[in-house]
Every structure is written in structure tokens, then in C-alpha cells.
CSV table of C-alpha atoms and ligand atoms in Angstrom, one decimal:
chain,number,residue,atom,x,y,z
T,1,MET,CA,0.0,0.0,0.0
T,2,LYS,CA,1.0,3.6,-0.4
T,3,ILE,CA,1.0,5.4,2.9
T,4,ALA,CA,1.7,8.9,4.2
T,5,VAL,CA,2.3,9.6,7.8
T,6,ILE,CA,2.0,13.2,9.0
T,7,GLY,CA,4.0,13.9,12.1
T,8,THR,CA,7.4,12.2,12.3
T,9,GLY,CA,7.9,12.0,16.0
T,10,TYR,CA,8.1,9.1,18.4
T,11,VAL,CA,4.8,7.6,17.0
T,12,GLY,CA,4.9,8.7,13.4
T,13,LEU,CA,8.5,7.7,12.7
T,14,VAL,CA,8.2,4.3,14.4
T,15,THR,CA,4.8,3.3,12.8
T,16,GLY,CA,5.8,4.7,9.4
T,17,THR,CA,9.0,2.7,9.5
T,18,CYS,CA,7.2,-0.5,10.6
T,19,PHE,CA,4.7,-0.1,7.8
T,20,ALA,CA,7.7,0.2,5.4
T,21,GLU,CA,9.3,-2.8,6.9
T,22,SER,CA,6.2,-4.9,6.0
T,23,GLY,CA,6.5,-3.9,2.4
T,24,ASN,CA,4.5,-0.7,2.1
T,25,GLU,CA,5.7,2.5,0.4
T,26,VAL,CA,5.7,5.1,3.1
T,27,THR,CA,6.3,8.9,3.1
T,28,CYS,CA,6.8,10.5,6.5
T,29,ILE,CA,5.9,14.2,6.5
T,30,ASP,CA,6.9,16.7,9.1
T,31,LYS,CA,6.9,20.5,9.3
T,32,ASP,CA,10.2,20.5,11.2
T,33,ALA,CA,12.7,20.9,8.3
T,34,ARG,CA,15.7,20.1,10.6
T,35,LYS,CA,14.1,16.8,11.7
T,36,ILE,CA,13.5,15.8,8.0
T,37,GLN,CA,17.0,16.9,7.1
T,38,THR,CA,18.5,14.8,9.9
T,39,LEU,CA,16.5,11.8,8.7
T,40,GLU,CA,17.5,12.3,5.1
T,41,GLN,CA,21.1,12.3,6.2
T,42,GLY,CA,20.5,8.8,7.6
T,43,GLN,CA,20.5,10.0,11.2
T,44,LEU,CA,17.7,9.8,13.8
T,45,PRO,CA,16.3,12.9,15.6
T,46,ILE,CA,15.2,10.7,18.5
T,47,TYR,CA,16.6,7.7,20.4
T,48,GLU,CA,14.6,4.5,20.2
T,49,PRO,CA,16.3,1.1,20.4
T,50,GLY,CA,16.4,-0.7,17.0
T,51,LEU,CA,14.9,2.1,15.0
T,52,GLU,CA,18.0,3.4,13.3
T,53,GLU,CA,18.7,0.0,11.6
T,54,LEU,CA,15.1,-0.3,10.3
T,55,VAL,CA,15.1,3.3,9.0
T,56,LYS,CA,18.4,2.8,7.2
T,57,ARG,CA,17.2,-0.5,5.6
T,58,ASN,CA,13.9,0.8,4.4
T,59,ARG,CA,15.4,4.0,3.0
T,60,ARG,CA,18.0,2.0,1.2
T,61,GLU,CA,15.2,-0.2,-0.3
T,62,GLU,CA,13.3,3.0,-1.2
T,63,ARG,CA,10.2,2.1,0.8
T,64,LEU,CA,10.7,5.0,3.2
T,65,ARG,CA,11.1,8.6,2.4
T,66,PHE,CA,10.9,11.9,4.2
T,67,THR,CA,9.6,15.3,3.2
T,68,THR,CA,8.3,18.6,4.6
T,69,ASP,CA,6.0,19.0,1.7
T,70,LEU,CA,2.5,17.8,2.6
T,71,PRO,CA,0.8,18.0,-0.8
T,72,SER,CA,3.5,15.9,-2.6
T,73,GLY,CA,3.7,13.6,0.4
T,74,ILE,CA,0.0,12.7,0.5
T,75,GLY,CA,-0.4,12.8,-3.3
T,76,PRO,CA,0.1,9.1,-4.1
T,77,ALA,CA,-1.0,7.8,-0.7
T,78,GLN,CA,-4.1,5.6,-0.3
T,79,LEU,CA,-3.9,5.9,3.5
T,80,VAL,CA,-2.9,9.1,5.3
T,81,PHE,CA,-2.1,8.8,9.0
T,82,ILE,CA,-2.2,11.8,11.3
T,83,ALA,CA,0.4,11.3,14.1
T,84,VAL,CA,1.1,14.9,15.2
T,85,GLY,CA,1.3,15.9,18.8
T,86,THR,CA,-1.7,16.6,20.9
T,87,PRO,CA,-0.2,18.3,24.0
T,88,GLN,CA,-1.9,19.7,27.0
T,89,SER,CA,-3.3,23.2,26.6
T,90,ALA,CA,-3.4,25.7,29.4
T,91,ASP,CA,-6.8,24.6,30.7
T,92,GLY,CA,-5.8,20.9,30.8
T,93,SER,CA,-7.7,19.9,27.6
T,94,ALA,CA,-5.9,18.4,24.6
T,95,ASP,CA,-4.6,21.0,22.2
T,96,LEU,CA,-5.9,20.0,18.8
T,97,SER,CA,-4.6,22.9,16.8
T,98,THR,CA,-2.2,20.8,14.9
T,99,VAL,CA,-4.8,18.1,14.2
T,100,TRP,CA,-7.1,20.8,12.7
T,101,ALA,CA,-4.2,22.4,10.7
T,102,VAL,CA,-3.2,19.1,9.2
T,103,SER,CA,-6.9,18.1,8.5
T,104,ASP,CA,-7.4,21.4,6.7
T,105,ALA,CA,-4.2,20.9,4.7
T,106,ILE,CA,-5.3,17.4,3.7
T,107,ALA,CA,-8.7,18.8,2.7
T,108,ALA,CA,-7.0,21.5,0.5
T,109,HIS,CA,-4.7,19.1,-1.3
T,110,VAL,CA,-6.4,15.7,-1.5
T,111,ASN,CA,-6.3,14.5,-5.1
T,112,GLY,CA,-8.4,11.4,-5.0
T,113,PRO,CA,-10.3,9.0,-2.6
T,114,LYS,CA,-8.3,8.3,0.5
T,115,VAL,CA,-8.6,7.1,4.1
T,116,VAL,CA,-7.4,9.5,6.7
T,117,ILE,CA,-6.5,7.7,9.9
T,118,ILE,CA,-6.1,9.5,13.2
T,119,LYS,CA,-3.3,7.9,15.2
T,120,SER,CA,-2.7,10.8,17.6
T,121,THR,CA,-4.5,10.5,20.9
T,122,VAL,CA,-7.5,12.7,20.6
T,123,PRO,CA,-10.6,13.5,22.6
T,124,VAL,CA,-13.8,11.6,21.8
T,125,GLY,CA,-15.6,13.4,19.0
T,126,THR,CA,-12.4,14.5,17.1
T,127,ASN,CA,-12.9,11.9,14.4
T,128,ARG,CA,-16.3,13.3,13.6
T,129,ALA,CA,-15.0,16.9,13.6
T,130,VAL,CA,-12.1,15.9,11.3
T,131,ALA,CA,-14.6,14.2,9.0
T,132,GLU,CA,-16.6,17.4,8.8
T,133,ARG,CA,-13.5,19.4,7.9
T,134,LEU,CA,-12.6,16.8,5.2
T,135,ALA,CA,-16.1,16.8,3.8
T,136,LYS,CA,-15.1,20.1,2.1
T,137,ALA,CA,-12.5,18.3,0.0
T,138,GLU,CA,-13.1,17.6,-3.6
T,139,HIS,CA,-12.8,13.9,-3.2
T,140,ALA,CA,-14.4,11.4,-0.9
T,141,VAL,CA,-12.4,10.9,2.2
T,142,ASP,CA,-13.1,8.3,5.0
T,143,VAL,CA,-11.9,9.1,8.4
T,144,ALA,CA,-10.8,6.3,10.7
T,145,SER,CA,-9.4,6.2,14.3
T,146,ASN,CA,-6.5,4.0,15.1
T,147,PRO,CA,-5.1,4.8,18.5
T,148,GLU,CA,-1.5,3.9,19.2
T,149,PHE,CA,-0.4,1.8,22.2
T,150,LEU,CA,3.3,1.6,21.7
T,151,LYS,CA,5.7,2.3,24.6
T,152,GLU,CA,8.8,4.4,24.0
T,153,GLY,CA,11.8,2.2,24.6
T,154,ALA,CA,10.1,-0.8,23.2
T,155,ALA,CA,8.3,0.9,20.4
T,156,ILE,CA,9.4,-1.4,17.5
T,157,GLU,CA,8.4,-4.5,19.3
T,158,ASP,CA,5.1,-3.0,20.3
T,159,CYS,CA,4.5,-1.9,16.8
T,160,MET,CA,5.5,-5.1,15.1
T,161,LYS,CA,3.8,-7.4,17.7
T,162,PRO,CA,0.9,-5.3,19.2
T,163,ASP,CA,-1.2,-6.8,22.0
T,164,ARG,CA,-4.1,-5.7,19.8
T,165,VAL,CA,-5.0,-3.3,17.1
T,166,VAL,CA,-8.0,-1.0,17.6
T,167,VAL,CA,-9.7,0.7,14.7
T,168,GLY,CA,-12.8,2.9,14.8
T,169,VAL,CA,-14.6,3.2,11.4
T,170,ARG,CA,-17.9,4.3,10.0
T,171,ARG,CA,-17.9,1.8,7.1
T,172,PRO,CA,-16.8,-1.9,7.4
T,173,GLU,CA,-14.9,-1.6,4.1
T,174,VAL,CA,-12.5,0.8,5.7
T,175,GLY,CA,-12.0,-1.6,8.6
T,176,GLU,CA,-11.1,-4.3,6.0
T,177,VAL,CA,-8.4,-2.1,4.4
T,178,LEU,CA,-6.8,-1.5,7.8
T,179,ARG,CA,-7.1,-5.2,8.7
T,180,GLU,CA,-5.0,-5.9,5.5
T,181,LEU,CA,-2.5,-3.3,6.5
T,182,TYR,CA,-2.0,-4.7,10.0
T,183,ALA,CA,-2.2,-8.4,9.0
T,184,PRO,CA,1.6,-8.9,9.0
T,185,PHE,CA,1.7,-7.7,12.6
T,186,LEU,CA,-1.1,-9.9,13.8
T,187,ARG,CA,0.1,-13.3,12.7
T,188,THR,CA,0.2,-14.7,16.2
T,189,GLU,CA,-3.6,-14.4,16.5
T,190,ARG,CA,-3.5,-11.0,18.2
T,191,PRO,CA,-6.9,-9.4,17.9
T,192,PHE,CA,-7.9,-6.8,15.4
T,193,LEU,CA,-10.8,-4.9,17.0
T,194,VAL,CA,-13.2,-2.9,14.9
T,195,MET,CA,-15.5,-0.5,16.6
T,196,SER,CA,-17.0,3.0,16.3
T,197,PRO,CA,-14.5,5.9,16.1
T,198,GLU,CA,-15.9,7.2,19.4
T,199,SER,CA,-15.2,3.9,21.1
T,200,ALA,CA,-11.7,3.7,19.6
T,201,GLU,CA,-10.9,7.3,20.8
T,202,MET,CA,-12.2,6.4,24.3
T,203,THR,CA,-10.3,3.1,24.4
T,204,LYS,CA,-7.0,5.0,24.3
T,205,TYR,CA,-7.9,7.2,27.2
T,206,ALA,CA,-9.4,4.3,29.2
T,207,ALA,CA,-6.2,2.3,28.7
T,208,ASN,CA,-3.8,5.1,29.8
T,209,ALA,CA,-6.2,6.0,32.7
T,210,MET,CA,-6.0,2.4,33.9
T,211,LEU,CA,-2.2,2.2,33.7
T,212,ALA,CA,-1.8,5.6,35.4
T,213,THR,CA,-4.3,4.6,38.1
T,214,LYS,CA,-2.2,1.4,38.8
T,215,ILE,CA,0.9,3.6,39.3
T,216,SER,CA,-0.8,6.1,41.6
T,217,TYR,CA,-2.4,3.3,43.5
T,218,ILE,CA,0.9,1.5,44.3
T,219,ASN,CA,2.5,4.8,45.1
T,220,GLU,CA,-0.2,5.6,47.6
T,221,MET,CA,0.2,2.1,49.1
T,222,ALA,CA,4.0,2.7,49.2
T,223,ASN,CA,3.6,5.9,51.1
T,224,LEU,CA,1.3,4.1,53.6
T,225,CYS,CA,3.7,1.1,53.9
T,226,GLU,CA,6.6,3.5,54.7
T,227,ARG,CA,4.7,5.1,57.6
T,228,MET,CA,3.4,1.8,58.9
T,229,GLY,CA,6.7,-0.1,58.9
T,230,ALA,CA,5.7,-2.4,56.0
T,231,ASP,CA,7.8,-3.1,52.9
T,232,VAL,CA,5.9,-2.2,49.7
T,233,ASN,CA,8.0,-4.7,47.7
T,234,ASP,CA,6.8,-7.6,50.0
T,235,VAL,CA,3.2,-6.2,49.8
T,236,ARG,CA,3.6,-6.0,46.0
T,237,ARG,CA,4.6,-9.6,45.8
T,238,GLY,CA,1.9,-10.5,48.2
T,239,ILE,CA,-0.9,-9.0,46.0
T,240,GLY,CA,0.7,-9.6,42.6
T,241,HIS,CA,0.3,-13.4,42.8
T,242,ASP,CA,-3.5,-12.9,42.9
T,243,ALA,CA,-4.3,-13.4,39.2
T,244,ARG,CA,-7.0,-10.8,39.5
T,245,ILE,CA,-4.3,-8.2,40.4
T,246,GLY,CA,-1.1,-9.3,38.7
T,247,PHE,CA,2.3,-7.7,38.8
T,248,GLN,CA,2.4,-5.4,35.8
T,249,PHE,CA,2.6,-1.7,36.3
T,250,LEU,CA,2.6,-2.0,40.1
T,251,PHE,CA,6.1,-0.7,40.8
T,252,PRO,CA,6.3,2.2,43.2
T,253,GLY,CA,8.5,5.1,42.3
T,254,ALA,CA,8.9,8.8,41.9
T,255,GLY,CA,5.8,9.3,39.8
T,256,TYR,CA,4.9,8.8,36.2
T,257,GLY,CA,5.9,11.3,33.5
T,258,GLY,CA,6.2,11.2,29.7
T,259,SER,CA,4.3,12.7,26.9
T,260,CYS,CA,1.2,10.6,27.4
T,261,PHE,CA,-0.1,9.7,30.9
T,262,PRO,CA,0.0,13.2,32.5
T,263,LYS,CA,-1.7,15.0,29.5
T,264,ASP,CA,-4.1,12.1,28.7
T,265,ILE,CA,-5.4,11.9,32.3
T,266,ARG,CA,-5.9,15.7,32.3
T,267,ALA,CA,-7.6,15.6,28.9
T,268,LEU,CA,-10.0,12.9,30.3
T,269,ILE,CA,-10.7,15.1,33.3
T,270,SER,CA,-11.3,18.0,31.0
T,271,MET,CA,-13.7,16.0,28.7
T,272,SER,CA,-15.7,14.9,31.8
T,273,GLN,CA,-15.9,18.5,33.0
T,274,GLN,CA,-17.2,19.6,29.7
T,275,LEU,CA,-19.9,17.0,30.0
T,276,ASP,CA,-20.6,17.9,33.6
T,277,VAL,CA,-19.7,14.4,34.6
T,278,ARG,CA,-17.5,13.9,37.6
T,279,ALA,CA,-14.3,11.9,37.3
T,280,PRO,CA,-12.9,11.8,40.9
T,281,ILE,CA,-10.7,8.8,40.3
T,282,MET,CA,-8.8,10.6,37.5
T,283,GLU,CA,-8.5,13.7,39.6
T,284,ALA,CA,-7.0,11.7,42.4
T,285,VAL,CA,-4.6,9.8,40.1
T,286,ASP,CA,-3.2,13.1,38.9
T,287,GLN,CA,-3.0,14.6,42.3
T,288,VAL,CA,-1.3,11.6,43.8
T,289,ASN,CA,1.2,11.6,40.9
T,290,GLU,CA,2.0,15.3,41.3
T,291,ALA,CA,2.7,14.8,45.0
T,292,GLN,CA,4.8,11.7,44.2
T,293,LYS,CA,7.1,13.6,41.9
T,294,GLN,CA,8.1,15.5,45.1
T,295,VAL,CA,8.8,12.3,47.1
T,296,LEU,CA,12.6,12.4,46.7
T,297,VAL,CA,12.7,16.1,47.4
T,298,ARG,CA,10.9,15.4,50.7
T,299,LYS,CA,13.4,12.7,51.6
T,300,ILE,CA,16.4,14.8,50.6
T,301,LYS,CA,15.1,17.7,52.7
T,302,GLY,CA,14.4,15.4,55.6
T,303,HIS,CA,17.9,14.0,55.4
T,304,TYR,CA,20.0,17.2,55.2
T,305,GLY,CA,17.6,19.5,57.0
T,306,ASP,CA,19.0,23.0,57.2
T,307,GLY,CA,22.2,21.9,55.7
T,308,LEU,CA,20.9,21.3,52.2
T,309,ARG,CA,21.9,24.7,50.7
T,310,GLY,CA,25.3,24.5,49.0
T,311,LYS,CA,25.4,20.8,48.9
T,312,THR,CA,26.2,18.9,45.6
T,313,LEU,CA,24.0,16.0,44.6
T,314,ALA,CA,24.4,13.5,41.8
T,315,VAL,CA,21.3,12.6,39.8
T,316,TRP,CA,21.2,9.3,37.8
T,317,GLY,CA,18.4,9.2,35.2
T,318,LEU,CA,16.7,12.1,33.6
T,319,ALA,CA,14.5,10.5,30.9
T,320,PHE,CA,10.9,9.9,32.0
T,321,LYS,CA,11.7,6.2,31.7
T,322,PRO,CA,14.6,4.0,30.6
T,323,ARG,CA,15.5,3.3,26.9
T,324,THR,CA,14.3,6.7,25.7
T,325,ASP,CA,15.7,10.3,25.5
T,326,ASP,CA,12.2,11.7,26.1
T,327,ILE,CA,12.1,14.1,29.1
T,328,ARG,CA,8.5,15.4,28.7
T,329,GLU,CA,7.0,15.7,32.2
T,330,ALA,CA,9.9,13.6,33.6
T,331,PRO,CA,10.0,13.3,37.4
T,332,ALA,CA,13.7,14.2,37.2
T,333,LEU,CA,12.8,17.7,36.0
T,334,ALA,CA,10.6,18.3,39.0
T,335,LEU,CA,13.4,17.1,41.3
T,336,ILE,CA,16.0,19.3,39.5
T,337,ASP,CA,13.7,22.4,39.7
T,338,ALA,CA,13.1,21.9,43.4
T,339,LEU,CA,16.8,21.3,44.3
T,340,LEU,CA,18.1,24.2,42.2
T,341,ALA,CA,15.5,26.4,44.1
T,342,GLU,CA,17.1,25.1,47.4
T,343,GLY,CA,20.6,26.2,46.2
T,344,VAL,CA,21.8,22.6,45.6
T,345,ARG,CA,24.4,22.0,42.9
T,346,LEU,CA,23.6,19.1,40.6
T,347,ARG,CA,25.8,16.7,38.7
T,348,VAL,CA,23.6,14.7,36.4
T,349,HIS,CA,23.9,11.7,34.2
T,350,ASP,CA,21.6,9.9,31.7
T,351,PRO,CA,22.6,7.5,29.0
T,352,GLU,CA,20.5,9.2,26.3
T,353,ALA,CA,18.6,12.3,27.6
T,354,MET,CA,21.3,14.7,28.5
T,355,PRO,CA,21.2,16.8,25.2
T,356,ASN,CA,17.4,17.3,25.8
T,357,VAL,CA,18.0,18.3,29.4
T,358,LYS,CA,20.9,20.6,28.5
T,359,ALA,CA,18.6,22.4,26.0
T,360,ILE,CA,16.4,23.4,29.0
T,361,TYR,CA,18.9,24.0,31.8
T,362,GLY,CA,22.1,25.0,30.0
T,363,ASP,CA,24.9,25.6,32.4
T,364,LYS,CA,22.8,25.4,35.5
T,365,LEU,CA,23.8,21.7,35.8
T,366,VAL,CA,27.0,19.8,35.4
T,367,TYR,CA,26.5,17.1,32.8
T,368,CYS,CA,28.6,13.9,33.3
T,369,ASP,CA,29.2,11.4,30.5
T,370,ARG,CA,29.4,8.5,32.9
T,371,PRO,CA,27.4,7.6,36.0
T,372,TYR,CA,30.4,7.4,38.3
T,373,GLY,CA,31.6,10.8,37.0
T,374,ALA,CA,28.4,12.4,38.4
T,375,LEU,CA,29.3,11.1,41.9
T,376,GLU,CA,32.7,12.8,42.1
T,377,GLY,CA,32.6,15.0,45.2
T,378,ALA,CA,28.8,14.8,45.5
T,379,HIS,CA,27.2,14.7,49.0
T,380,GLY,CA,24.7,12.1,47.8
T,381,LEU,CA,23.0,10.4,44.9
T,382,ALA,CA,19.4,10.6,43.7
T,383,ILE,CA,18.2,7.9,41.3
T,384,VAL,CA,15.2,8.9,39.2
T,385,THR,CA,15.1,6.6,36.2
T,386,GLU,CA,15.6,2.8,36.3
T,387,TRP,CA,18.1,2.5,33.5
T,388,GLN,CA,19.4,-1.1,33.4
T,389,GLU,CA,23.0,0.1,33.9
T,390,PHE,CA,22.2,1.5,37.3
T,391,ARG,CA,21.0,-1.8,38.7
T,392,ASN,CA,24.3,-3.4,39.5
T,393,PRO,CA,26.8,-0.6,40.3
T,394,ASP,CA,30.1,-1.0,42.0
T,395,PHE,CA,29.3,0.2,45.5
T,396,GLU,CA,32.9,0.2,46.4
T,397,VAL,CA,33.7,2.7,43.7
T,398,MET,CA,30.7,4.7,44.7
T,399,ARG,CA,31.7,5.0,48.3
T,400,ARG,CA,35.1,6.2,47.3
T,401,LEU,CA,33.7,8.9,44.9
T,402,LEU,CA,30.9,10.3,47.1
T,403,GLN,CA,31.7,12.7,49.9
T,404,GLU,CA,28.7,11.5,51.9
T,405,ARG,CA,27.4,8.0,51.6
T,406,VAL,CA,23.7,8.5,51.0
T,407,ILE,CA,21.4,7.3,48.2
T,408,PHE,CA,17.9,8.5,47.5
T,409,ASP,CA,16.5,5.8,45.3
T,410,GLY,CA,13.3,6.8,43.5
T,411,ARG,CA,13.0,3.4,41.7
T,412,ASN,CA,13.8,0.8,44.4
T,413,LEU,CA,16.7,-0.6,42.4
T,414,TYR,CA,18.5,-2.3,45.3
T,415,GLU,CA,17.8,-4.6,48.2
T,416,PRO,CA,18.4,-2.2,51.1
T,417,HIS,CA,20.9,-4.5,52.8
T,418,VAL,CA,23.3,-4.2,49.8
T,419,PRO,CA,24.1,-0.4,49.8
T,420,VAL,CA,23.8,-0.5,53.7
T,421,GLY,CA,26.4,-3.2,53.7
T,422,TYR,CA,28.8,-0.8,52.0
T,423,GLY,CA,28.1,1.9,54.5
T,424,PHE,CA,25.4,3.8,52.7
T,425,THR,CA,22.3,5.4,54.2
T,426,TYR,CA,19.7,4.2,51.8
T,427,HIS,CA,16.3,5.9,51.3
T,428,SER,CA,13.9,4.2,48.9
T,429,ILE,CA,10.2,4.2,48.2
T,430,GLY,CA,7.7,2.5,50.5
T,431,ARG,CA,10.4,0.9,52.6
T,432,LYS,CA,12.2,1.7,55.8
T,433,SER,CA,15.3,3.8,55.3
T,434,GLY,CA,18.5,1.7,55.7
T,435,VAL,CA,21.2,2.9,58.0
T,436,PRO,CA,24.6,1.3,58.3
M,1,NAD,P1,6.1,14.1,18.9
M,1,NAD,O1,6.0,15.5,19.5
M,1,NAD,O2,7.3,13.3,19.1
M,1,NAD,O3,5.8,14.2,17.3
M,1,NAD,C1,4.9,15.0,16.7
M,1,NAD,C2,5.5,15.5,15.4
M,1,NAD,O4,4.5,16.2,14.6
M,1,NAD,C3,6.7,16.4,15.5
M,1,NAD,O5,7.8,15.9,14.8
M,1,NAD,C4,6.2,17.7,14.9
M,1,NAD,O6,7.2,18.5,14.3
M,1,NAD,C5,5.2,17.2,13.9
M,1,NAD,N1,4.2,18.2,13.5
M,1,NAD,C6,3.6,19.2,14.3
M,1,NAD,N2,2.8,19.9,13.5
M,1,NAD,C7,2.9,19.4,12.2
M,1,NAD,C8,2.3,19.8,11.0
M,1,NAD,N3,1.4,20.8,10.9
M,1,NAD,N4,2.6,19.1,9.9
M,1,NAD,C9,3.5,18.0,10.0
M,1,NAD,N5,4.1,17.7,11.1
M,1,NAD,C10,3.8,18.4,12.2
M,1,NAD,O7,4.8,13.4,19.4
M,1,NAD,P2,4.6,11.8,19.7
M,1,NAD,O8,5.2,11.4,21.0
M,1,NAD,O9,5.0,11.0,18.4
M,1,NAD,O10,3.0,11.7,19.8
M,1,NAD,C11,2.1,11.9,18.7
M,1,NAD,C12,0.7,11.5,19.1
M,1,NAD,O11,0.7,10.1,19.5
M,1,NAD,C13,0.2,12.2,20.4
M,1,NAD,O12,-1.2,12.4,20.2
M,1,NAD,C14,0.5,11.3,21.5
M,1,NAD,O13,-0.4,11.4,22.6
M,1,NAD,C15,0.2,9.9,20.8
M,1,NAD,N6,0.9,8.8,21.4
M,1,NAD,C16,2.2,8.9,21.8
M,1,NAD,C17,2.9,7.8,22.3
M,1,NAD,C18,4.4,8.0,22.8
M,1,NAD,O14,4.8,7.1,23.5
M,1,NAD,N7,5.1,9.0,22.4
M,1,NAD,C19,2.3,6.6,22.4
M,1,NAD,C20,1.0,6.5,22.0
M,1,NAD,C21,0.3,7.6,21.5
């Protein structure tokens, strides 16, 4: 099939590349000329494991190309995916200005019958509104909804082997075209679910709301455990073996971030407010998470008391989660802001996200290429992202490099007795602090 993908970000670039990998001819379109230039030079504007190799191969085989020119990009396409950003606007609702702009541009340039597929996460009713805009076009255009469920850091795997594919269509024939497109990814009997566009739009929000709820739930339990002298890891194991509960997404930490959960929960709250329906669970999930982003700040203040100003702390992990360079709404940024405001000097390290952090903070932080480098002369270490390489550090080296042996672990990476055995004071989430 001939496909255009408008918006070449984390979602558009990955899905466009995966469609090319299964034999389609794909044009990825973006208004960001620098991004397109980078891609045309064979480089990636984002970090996503495994993506570079796939982009290179499909470019070489001329199934994947990049352009800033929307009319020529959509010209030959039978299917046009919209994968632009839908960030949070000032009032908490989803900002759809880019979706409208792109829809109008498609309407103005469409040169034959096409299916326009909304992959961006959009409020319920957006499909209908886009269809109304496209009704002005000279050719018949179907509008489908096809929410994306990929996870940054595992996006290729999620795209090639999705748990399910959800499409929202008004005409069954459109569903069949999309079924054919996705067939190569669903060979292991994963379901292809066809529903109304409204249900498909809501499915995306309901999925993210459930996942965010699990995180805020376990964080609330963790905070209770800590005060009650219980260990949240034991409690987690104790409940996870119940098949009705399970283990997934029940890891306590320093709060969720990223480009999806925070804004999608708030968009859902905003949708419910517009309908005059209360959504107290969603409001609580957001509030718990905002508070949880301050959990390490509270522990750090509690540890140093009045002596915090002028201290130097090391921070391991800046991306909102491992295996990505994405720092949108990352808990590490909340920690950095709070500590800078307290007059703390920060030496930070992240395997992939440092350029993005540097673009915001400039020389307010010291950027260290290696995790141990960040520890040199610091009075303690805060861990905010659970990158694999932080899980088994050399505590002997760490104790030599740090001025004070204290770790604030926002991701519960260690069994407390291990760092304590090396003389560290060890603060983690939902567990008693370990003191040597
Ligand atoms: P992104 O910010 O990484 O990418 C969006 C891209 O759209 C950018 O490259 C931007 O330059 C481009 N763009 C903006 N306006 C444009 C225009 N007028 N014409 C052409 N291109 C334009 O965003 P993302 O993370 O890929 O997310 C895209 C959508 O997918 C959002 O709705 C998001 O909620 C949803 N989503 C994201 C993820 C994720 O993990 N990132 C997962 C599932 C769903």
C-alpha cells in the first residue's frame, strides 16, 4: 500500500518505519525541516532502540522517504495517517490545533479518494470533527481512528507485535483495508478490534487511565507502607500473585511522566468536566502523581535538614523512563527544579537524555558522561530513572567517589541491605530507610 504519515515524532516515525518494513511504500511528513534533514542524512532525531537500523534499511530499499511537503507527500497515498502531537493546553484539555491544521491541509490538497487515519491520541468526537472538515474536500475521504499503544523504549516490538490493534470506522470496508495493512503484525492471533470511532478514541484514554491509576495506586500504598513499617515490595509480591491483580505496572516510584499519561489523564478530566460528569478517580490519580514527583525532594530535605543549601548532589536518570531520550514531564525535572531552588548544585547523568536536558537547563547543571563521574565530590546520589546500567553498580567505587554515603533511590533498584552493607544510608520508596 502507499502510505503517508503526517508527524514524524516518536509515534509517526516508528509506525511509518514499521509499515515500510512490512513492504508498504511510506512517506513520512513533518513540518520540522531540521528533523527531516536529519532523517534524510541517515540519522535519527530521537533515540529509540532498534529504530536506526530499520530506517536505514527501508530508506535503502526505497520504501521509506521523508519530506516537509505535505501536498506531494500525501499525493500518491491511499492511506494518510495523522500522528502529530496533541499536547496539553493551558486549561488541561488536549490542544488539537495541529490536528485541525493538518486536516485542513489534507482537505485542501487531497487528489483522489483516501482514508485518513487519526493515530494521535484525541478526545472523543475528534474523528467526527475531522470528517466534517474533510467533507469540504473535492474527493471522498473516509476518516478512521486507530489509537497507538506503543511504549517508548520498546516501540518497535510493540508496533510489530501489538497486543491488539483497535480501529474505529464508520464503514466496514475501511476496517477491512486497515485489517489488511495490519495483517503482517497480527500473525500470532493477536486481535484486530473494529468499533466505532468514538469507542476507539475512548479506548486509548481508558487504557492510559487504567495504567496511570495502577501507578498512583501503588505509590499511595508505598507511602502508607513506609509510615506503617511495612515493605511495599513484599506487599507488591503478596498481592501480585493474585491473578486478578497481577504484577504489571505495580512498581512504586517517583511518579509517572512522559508525553502521554499526564496529559491524557488531564484531557480525560477536561472531557468529563465539559460533559458535567465527575471523574474523581482521574483527579485523584493526577494529584497523587504530582505529589509523588516530590517524594525524593521530601526525603532529601528530611535527610539534610537546614544543611541542604550549598550541597552537591548527583542525579542518575533524567528521561521519564529507561530506553528513551524523552524528558517530557519527567519526574527528574521536578526534582531538578526543586533542588536548584534550594541552592543545591547538581551533577547529572543519563545515557540518552542529556542533550534534551541541556537544551532546557544549559549551564545550571553539570553534565557527566558516565554515571560514576556524576558522583565525584557529591554529597549524595538521587536515582530517578531505572536504566538497566544503574542496577548493579560497584558500590565500592561509589563509596570512594561520594563525599557522603547516601542514596535516595526513587525506583527501588537495590535490596536495602546491599548499599547499607557498603556503609550507605539508603532511602527508597515504601520501605524503611536503611542505615549502616
Ligand atoms: P512528537 O511530538 O514526538 O511528534 C509529533 C510530530 O509532529 C513532531 O515531529 C512535529 O514536528 C510534527 N508536527 C507538528 N505539526 C505538524 C504539522 N502541521 N505538519 C506536519 N508535522 C507536524 O509526538 P509523539 O510522541 O509522536 O505523539 C504523537 C501522538 O501520538 C500524540 O497524540 C500522542 O499522545 C500519541 N501517542 C504517543 C505515544 C508515545 O509514546 N510518544 C504513544 C501512544 C500515542
